[in-house]
PDB file of C-alpha atoms and ligand atoms in Angstrom:
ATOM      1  CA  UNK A   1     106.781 104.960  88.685  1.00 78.00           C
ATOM      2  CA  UNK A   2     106.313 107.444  91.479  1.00 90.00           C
ATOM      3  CA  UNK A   3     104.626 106.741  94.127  1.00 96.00           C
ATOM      4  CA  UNK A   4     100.549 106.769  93.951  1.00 96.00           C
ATOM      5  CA  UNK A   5     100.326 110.262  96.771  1.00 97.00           C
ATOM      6  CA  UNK A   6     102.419 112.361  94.359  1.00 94.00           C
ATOM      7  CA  UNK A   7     105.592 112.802  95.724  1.00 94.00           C
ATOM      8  CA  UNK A   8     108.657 112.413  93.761  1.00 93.00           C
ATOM      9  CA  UNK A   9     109.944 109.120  95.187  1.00 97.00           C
ATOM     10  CA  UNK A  10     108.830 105.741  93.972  1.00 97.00           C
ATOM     11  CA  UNK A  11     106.497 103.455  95.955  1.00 98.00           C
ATOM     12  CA  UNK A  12     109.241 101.053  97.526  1.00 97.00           C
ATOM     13  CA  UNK A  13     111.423 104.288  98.960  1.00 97.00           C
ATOM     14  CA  UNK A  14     107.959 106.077  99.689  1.00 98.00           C
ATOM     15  CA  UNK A  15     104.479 104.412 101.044  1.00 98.00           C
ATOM     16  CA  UNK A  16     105.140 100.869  99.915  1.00 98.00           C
ATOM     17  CA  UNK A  17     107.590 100.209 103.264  1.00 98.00           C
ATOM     18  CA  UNK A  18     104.631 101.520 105.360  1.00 98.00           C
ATOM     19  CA  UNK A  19     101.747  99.671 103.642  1.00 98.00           C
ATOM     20  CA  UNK A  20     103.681  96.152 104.261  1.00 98.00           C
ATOM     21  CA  UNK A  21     104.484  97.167 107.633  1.00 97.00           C
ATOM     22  CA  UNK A  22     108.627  97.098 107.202  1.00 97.00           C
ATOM     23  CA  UNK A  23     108.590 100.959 108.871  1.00 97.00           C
ATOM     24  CA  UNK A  24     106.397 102.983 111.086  1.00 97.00           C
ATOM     25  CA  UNK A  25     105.156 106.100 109.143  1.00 98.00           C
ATOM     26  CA  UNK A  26     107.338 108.945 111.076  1.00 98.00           C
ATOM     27  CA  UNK A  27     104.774 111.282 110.848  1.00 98.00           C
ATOM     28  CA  UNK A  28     100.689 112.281 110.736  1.00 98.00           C
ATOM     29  CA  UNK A  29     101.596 113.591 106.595  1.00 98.00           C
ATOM     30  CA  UNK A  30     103.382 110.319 106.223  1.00 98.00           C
ATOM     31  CA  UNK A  31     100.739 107.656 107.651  1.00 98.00           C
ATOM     32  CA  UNK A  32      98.221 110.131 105.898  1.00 98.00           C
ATOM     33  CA  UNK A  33      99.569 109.660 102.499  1.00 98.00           C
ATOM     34  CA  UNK A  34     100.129 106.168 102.774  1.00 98.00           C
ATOM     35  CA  UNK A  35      96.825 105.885 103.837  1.00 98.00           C
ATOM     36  CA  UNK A  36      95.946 107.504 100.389  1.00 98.00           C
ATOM     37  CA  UNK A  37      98.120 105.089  98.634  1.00 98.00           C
ATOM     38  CA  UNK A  38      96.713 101.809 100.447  1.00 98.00           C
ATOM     39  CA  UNK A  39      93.368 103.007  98.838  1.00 96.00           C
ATOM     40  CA  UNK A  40      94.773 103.092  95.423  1.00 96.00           C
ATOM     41  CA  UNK A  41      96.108  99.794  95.402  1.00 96.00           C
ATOM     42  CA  UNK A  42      92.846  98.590  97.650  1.00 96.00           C
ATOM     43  CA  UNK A  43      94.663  97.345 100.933  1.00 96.00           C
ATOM     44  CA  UNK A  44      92.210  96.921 103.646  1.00 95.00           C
ATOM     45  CA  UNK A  45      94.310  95.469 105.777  1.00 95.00           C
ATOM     46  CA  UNK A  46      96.514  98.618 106.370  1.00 97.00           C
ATOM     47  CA  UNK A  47      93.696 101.320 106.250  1.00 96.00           C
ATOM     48  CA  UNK A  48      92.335  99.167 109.148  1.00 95.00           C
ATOM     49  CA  UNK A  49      95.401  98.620 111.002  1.00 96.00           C
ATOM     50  CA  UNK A  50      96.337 102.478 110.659  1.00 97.00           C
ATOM     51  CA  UNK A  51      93.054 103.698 111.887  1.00 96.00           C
ATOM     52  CA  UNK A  52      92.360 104.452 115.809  1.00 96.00           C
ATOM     53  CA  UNK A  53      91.210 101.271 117.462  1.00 93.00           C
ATOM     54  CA  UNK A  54      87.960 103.315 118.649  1.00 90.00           C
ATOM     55  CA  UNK A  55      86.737 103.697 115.113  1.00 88.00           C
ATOM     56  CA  UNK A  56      87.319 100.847 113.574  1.00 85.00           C
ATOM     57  CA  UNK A  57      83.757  99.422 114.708  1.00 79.00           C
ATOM     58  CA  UNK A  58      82.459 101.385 112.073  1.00 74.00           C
ATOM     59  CA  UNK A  59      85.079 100.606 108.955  1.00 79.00           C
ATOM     60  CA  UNK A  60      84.995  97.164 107.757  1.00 86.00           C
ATOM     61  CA  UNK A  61      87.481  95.258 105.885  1.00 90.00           C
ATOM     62  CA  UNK A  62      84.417  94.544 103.360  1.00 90.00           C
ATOM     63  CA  UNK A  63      82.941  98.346 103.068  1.00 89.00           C
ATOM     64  CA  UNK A  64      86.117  99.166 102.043  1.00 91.00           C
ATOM     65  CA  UNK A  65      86.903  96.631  99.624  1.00 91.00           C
ATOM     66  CA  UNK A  66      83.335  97.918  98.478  1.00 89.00           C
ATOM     67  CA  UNK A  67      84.720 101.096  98.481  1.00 87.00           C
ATOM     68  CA  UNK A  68      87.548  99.938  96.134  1.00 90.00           C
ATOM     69  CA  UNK A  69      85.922  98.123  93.412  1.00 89.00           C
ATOM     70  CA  UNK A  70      84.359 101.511  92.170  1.00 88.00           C
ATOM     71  CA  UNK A  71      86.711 104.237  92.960  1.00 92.00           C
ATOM     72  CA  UNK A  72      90.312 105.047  90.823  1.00 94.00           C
ATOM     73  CA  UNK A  73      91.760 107.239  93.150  1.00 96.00           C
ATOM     74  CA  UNK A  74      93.569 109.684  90.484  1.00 96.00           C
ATOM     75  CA  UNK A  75      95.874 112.344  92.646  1.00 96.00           C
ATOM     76  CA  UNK A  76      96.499 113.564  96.194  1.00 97.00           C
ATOM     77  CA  UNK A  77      97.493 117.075  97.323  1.00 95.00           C
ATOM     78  CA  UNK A  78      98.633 118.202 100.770  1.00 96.00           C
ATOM     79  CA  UNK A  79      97.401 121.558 101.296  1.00 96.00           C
ATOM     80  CA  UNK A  80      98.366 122.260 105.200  1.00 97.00           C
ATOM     81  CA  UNK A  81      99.802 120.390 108.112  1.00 98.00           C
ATOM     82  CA  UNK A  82      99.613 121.305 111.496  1.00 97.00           C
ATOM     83  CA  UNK A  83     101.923 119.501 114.208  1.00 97.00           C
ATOM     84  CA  UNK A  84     102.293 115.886 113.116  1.00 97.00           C
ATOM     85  CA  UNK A  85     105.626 116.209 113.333  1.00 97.00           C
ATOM     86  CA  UNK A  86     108.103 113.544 114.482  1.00 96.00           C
ATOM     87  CA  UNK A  87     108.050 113.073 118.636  1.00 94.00           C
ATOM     88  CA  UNK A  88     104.187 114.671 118.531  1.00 97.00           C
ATOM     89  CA  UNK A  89     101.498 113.777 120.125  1.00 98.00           C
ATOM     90  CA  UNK A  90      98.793 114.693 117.187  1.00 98.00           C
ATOM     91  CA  UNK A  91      98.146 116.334 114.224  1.00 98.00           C
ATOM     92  CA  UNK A  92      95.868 117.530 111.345  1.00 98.00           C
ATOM     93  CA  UNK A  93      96.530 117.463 107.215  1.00 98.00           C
ATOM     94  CA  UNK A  94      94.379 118.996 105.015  1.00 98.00           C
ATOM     95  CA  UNK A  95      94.289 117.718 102.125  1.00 98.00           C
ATOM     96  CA  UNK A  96      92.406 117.208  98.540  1.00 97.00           C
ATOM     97  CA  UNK A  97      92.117 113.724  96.620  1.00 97.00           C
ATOM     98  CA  UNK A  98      90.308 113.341  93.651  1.00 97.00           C
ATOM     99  CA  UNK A  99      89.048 110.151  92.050  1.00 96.00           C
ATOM    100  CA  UNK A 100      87.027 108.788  89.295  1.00 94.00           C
ATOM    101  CA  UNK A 101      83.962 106.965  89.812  1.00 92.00           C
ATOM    102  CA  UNK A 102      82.693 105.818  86.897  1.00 90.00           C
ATOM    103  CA  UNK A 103      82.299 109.140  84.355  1.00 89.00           C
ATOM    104  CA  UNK A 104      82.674 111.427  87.815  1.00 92.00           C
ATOM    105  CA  UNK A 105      85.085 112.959  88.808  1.00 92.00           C
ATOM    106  CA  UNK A 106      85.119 113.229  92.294  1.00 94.00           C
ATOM    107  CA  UNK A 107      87.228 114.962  95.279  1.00 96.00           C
ATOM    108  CA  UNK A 108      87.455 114.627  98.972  1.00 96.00           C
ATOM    109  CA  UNK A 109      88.512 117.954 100.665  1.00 98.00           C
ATOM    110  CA  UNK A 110      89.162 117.075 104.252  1.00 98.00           C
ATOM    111  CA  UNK A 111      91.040 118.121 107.545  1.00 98.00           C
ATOM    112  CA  UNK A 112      92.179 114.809 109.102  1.00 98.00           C
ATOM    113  CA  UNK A 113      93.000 114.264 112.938  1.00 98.00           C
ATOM    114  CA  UNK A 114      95.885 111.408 113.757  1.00 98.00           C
ATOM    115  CA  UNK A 115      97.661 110.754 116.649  1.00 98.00           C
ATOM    116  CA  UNK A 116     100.786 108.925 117.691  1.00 98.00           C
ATOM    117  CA  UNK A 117     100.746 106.103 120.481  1.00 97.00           C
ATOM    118  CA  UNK A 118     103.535 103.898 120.806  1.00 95.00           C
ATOM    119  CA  UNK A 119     105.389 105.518 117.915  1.00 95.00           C
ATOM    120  CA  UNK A 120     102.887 104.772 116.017  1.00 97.00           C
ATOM    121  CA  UNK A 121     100.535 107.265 114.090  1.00 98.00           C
ATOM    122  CA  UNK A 122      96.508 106.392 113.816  1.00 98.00           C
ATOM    123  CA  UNK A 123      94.174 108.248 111.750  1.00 98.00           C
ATOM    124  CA  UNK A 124      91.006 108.998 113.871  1.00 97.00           C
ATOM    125  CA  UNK A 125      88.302 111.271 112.185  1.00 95.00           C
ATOM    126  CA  UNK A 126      88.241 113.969 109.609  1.00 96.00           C
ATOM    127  CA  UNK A 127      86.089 117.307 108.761  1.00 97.00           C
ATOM    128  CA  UNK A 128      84.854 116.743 105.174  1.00 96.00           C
ATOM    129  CA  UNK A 129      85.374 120.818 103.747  1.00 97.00           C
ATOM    130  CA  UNK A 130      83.697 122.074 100.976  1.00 97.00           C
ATOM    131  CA  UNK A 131      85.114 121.385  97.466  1.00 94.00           C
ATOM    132  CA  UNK A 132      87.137 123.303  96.263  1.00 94.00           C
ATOM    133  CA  UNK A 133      87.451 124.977  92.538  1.00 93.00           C
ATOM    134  CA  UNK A 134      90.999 123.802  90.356  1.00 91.00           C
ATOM    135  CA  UNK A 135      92.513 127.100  88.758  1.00 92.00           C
ATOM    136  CA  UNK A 136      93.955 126.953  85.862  1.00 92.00           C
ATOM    137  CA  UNK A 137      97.566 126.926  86.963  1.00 94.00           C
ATOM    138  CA  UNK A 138      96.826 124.451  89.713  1.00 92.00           C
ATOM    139  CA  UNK A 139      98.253 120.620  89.536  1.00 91.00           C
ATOM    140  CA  UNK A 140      95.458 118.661  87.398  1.00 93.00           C
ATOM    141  CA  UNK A 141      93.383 116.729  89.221  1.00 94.00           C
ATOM    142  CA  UNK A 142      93.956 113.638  87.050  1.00 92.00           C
ATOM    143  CA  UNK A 143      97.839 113.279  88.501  1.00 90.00           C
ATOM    144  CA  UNK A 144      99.678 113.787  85.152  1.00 89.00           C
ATOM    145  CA  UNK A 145     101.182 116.720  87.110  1.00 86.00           C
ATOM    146  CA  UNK A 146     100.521 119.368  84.479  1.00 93.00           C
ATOM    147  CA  UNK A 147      99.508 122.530  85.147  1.00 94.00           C
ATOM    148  CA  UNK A 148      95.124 121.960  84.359  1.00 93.00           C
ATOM    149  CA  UNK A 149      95.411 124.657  81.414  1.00 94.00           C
ATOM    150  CA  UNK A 150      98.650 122.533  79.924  1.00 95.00           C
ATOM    151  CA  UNK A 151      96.977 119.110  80.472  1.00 94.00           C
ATOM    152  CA  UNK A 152      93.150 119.882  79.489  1.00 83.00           C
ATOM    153  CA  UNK A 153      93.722 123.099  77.216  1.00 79.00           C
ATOM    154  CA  UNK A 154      90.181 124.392  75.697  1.00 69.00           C
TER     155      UNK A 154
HETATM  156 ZN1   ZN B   1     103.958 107.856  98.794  1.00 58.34          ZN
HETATM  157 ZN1   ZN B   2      94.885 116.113  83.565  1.00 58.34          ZN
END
């Protein structure tokens, strides 16, 4: 199976490694997607211990596991990175996730801030961005990784 942000590895060679703690995330797309993937198998631990210790006040081991219990999370795009790279101090990813909540579809359009002390990258705070609209010859939001008009034709 490949691994749960959409790239073309499988979980063990991709996120999983990050998620148990084995390797540092190299960089702010890296830590960001694993991030993505911790919330589709519902690890708390991990989306605590990879967030800035300034914010984790306000994110909770059981908010999130709230957070879990209703929420698929279905697919994961990366639609810009800026810095982030390996030896950086910070960086942003854009990105879009959608999810299913019950009969909704749902997706998170947001510009992410991380930055890397000790080697190690830390997600601090985002800009939510306004949704944006799936054309027909983008990825489907549902992760098959059709083209939308191939996977939901009308
Ligand atoms: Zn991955
Ligand atoms: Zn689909």
């Amino acid at each position: 199976m490949n691994c749960y942000c959409g790239s073309d590895l499988e979980f063990h060679e991709c996120c999983e490694p990050y998620i148990s703690g084995a390797r540092l995330a190299p960089t702010a797309e890296a830590l960001m997607r694993s991030r993505y993937s911790a919330f589709s198998v519902g690890n708390a631990a991990y989306l605590l211990a990879s967030l800035h210790p300034s914010k984790r006040v306000s994110e909770t081991r059981e908010s999130l596991e709230q957070s879990f219990s209703g929420t698929q999370w279905c697919s994961l795009r990366i639609i810009s990175t800026s810095s982030g790279g390996v030896g950086q101090p910070s960086g942003q990813v854009e990105f879009l996730a959608f999810y299913r909540s019950g009969e909704e579809i749902g997706q998170l359009h947001e510009r992410s801030r991380f930055v890397c002390e000790n080697n190690q990258w830390l997600y601090c705070d985002g800009d939510m961005l306004p949704a944006l609209k799936l054309g027909r010859n983008d990825n489907c939001w549902c992760g098959s990784g059709l083209k939308l008009k191939k996977c939901h034709p009308d």
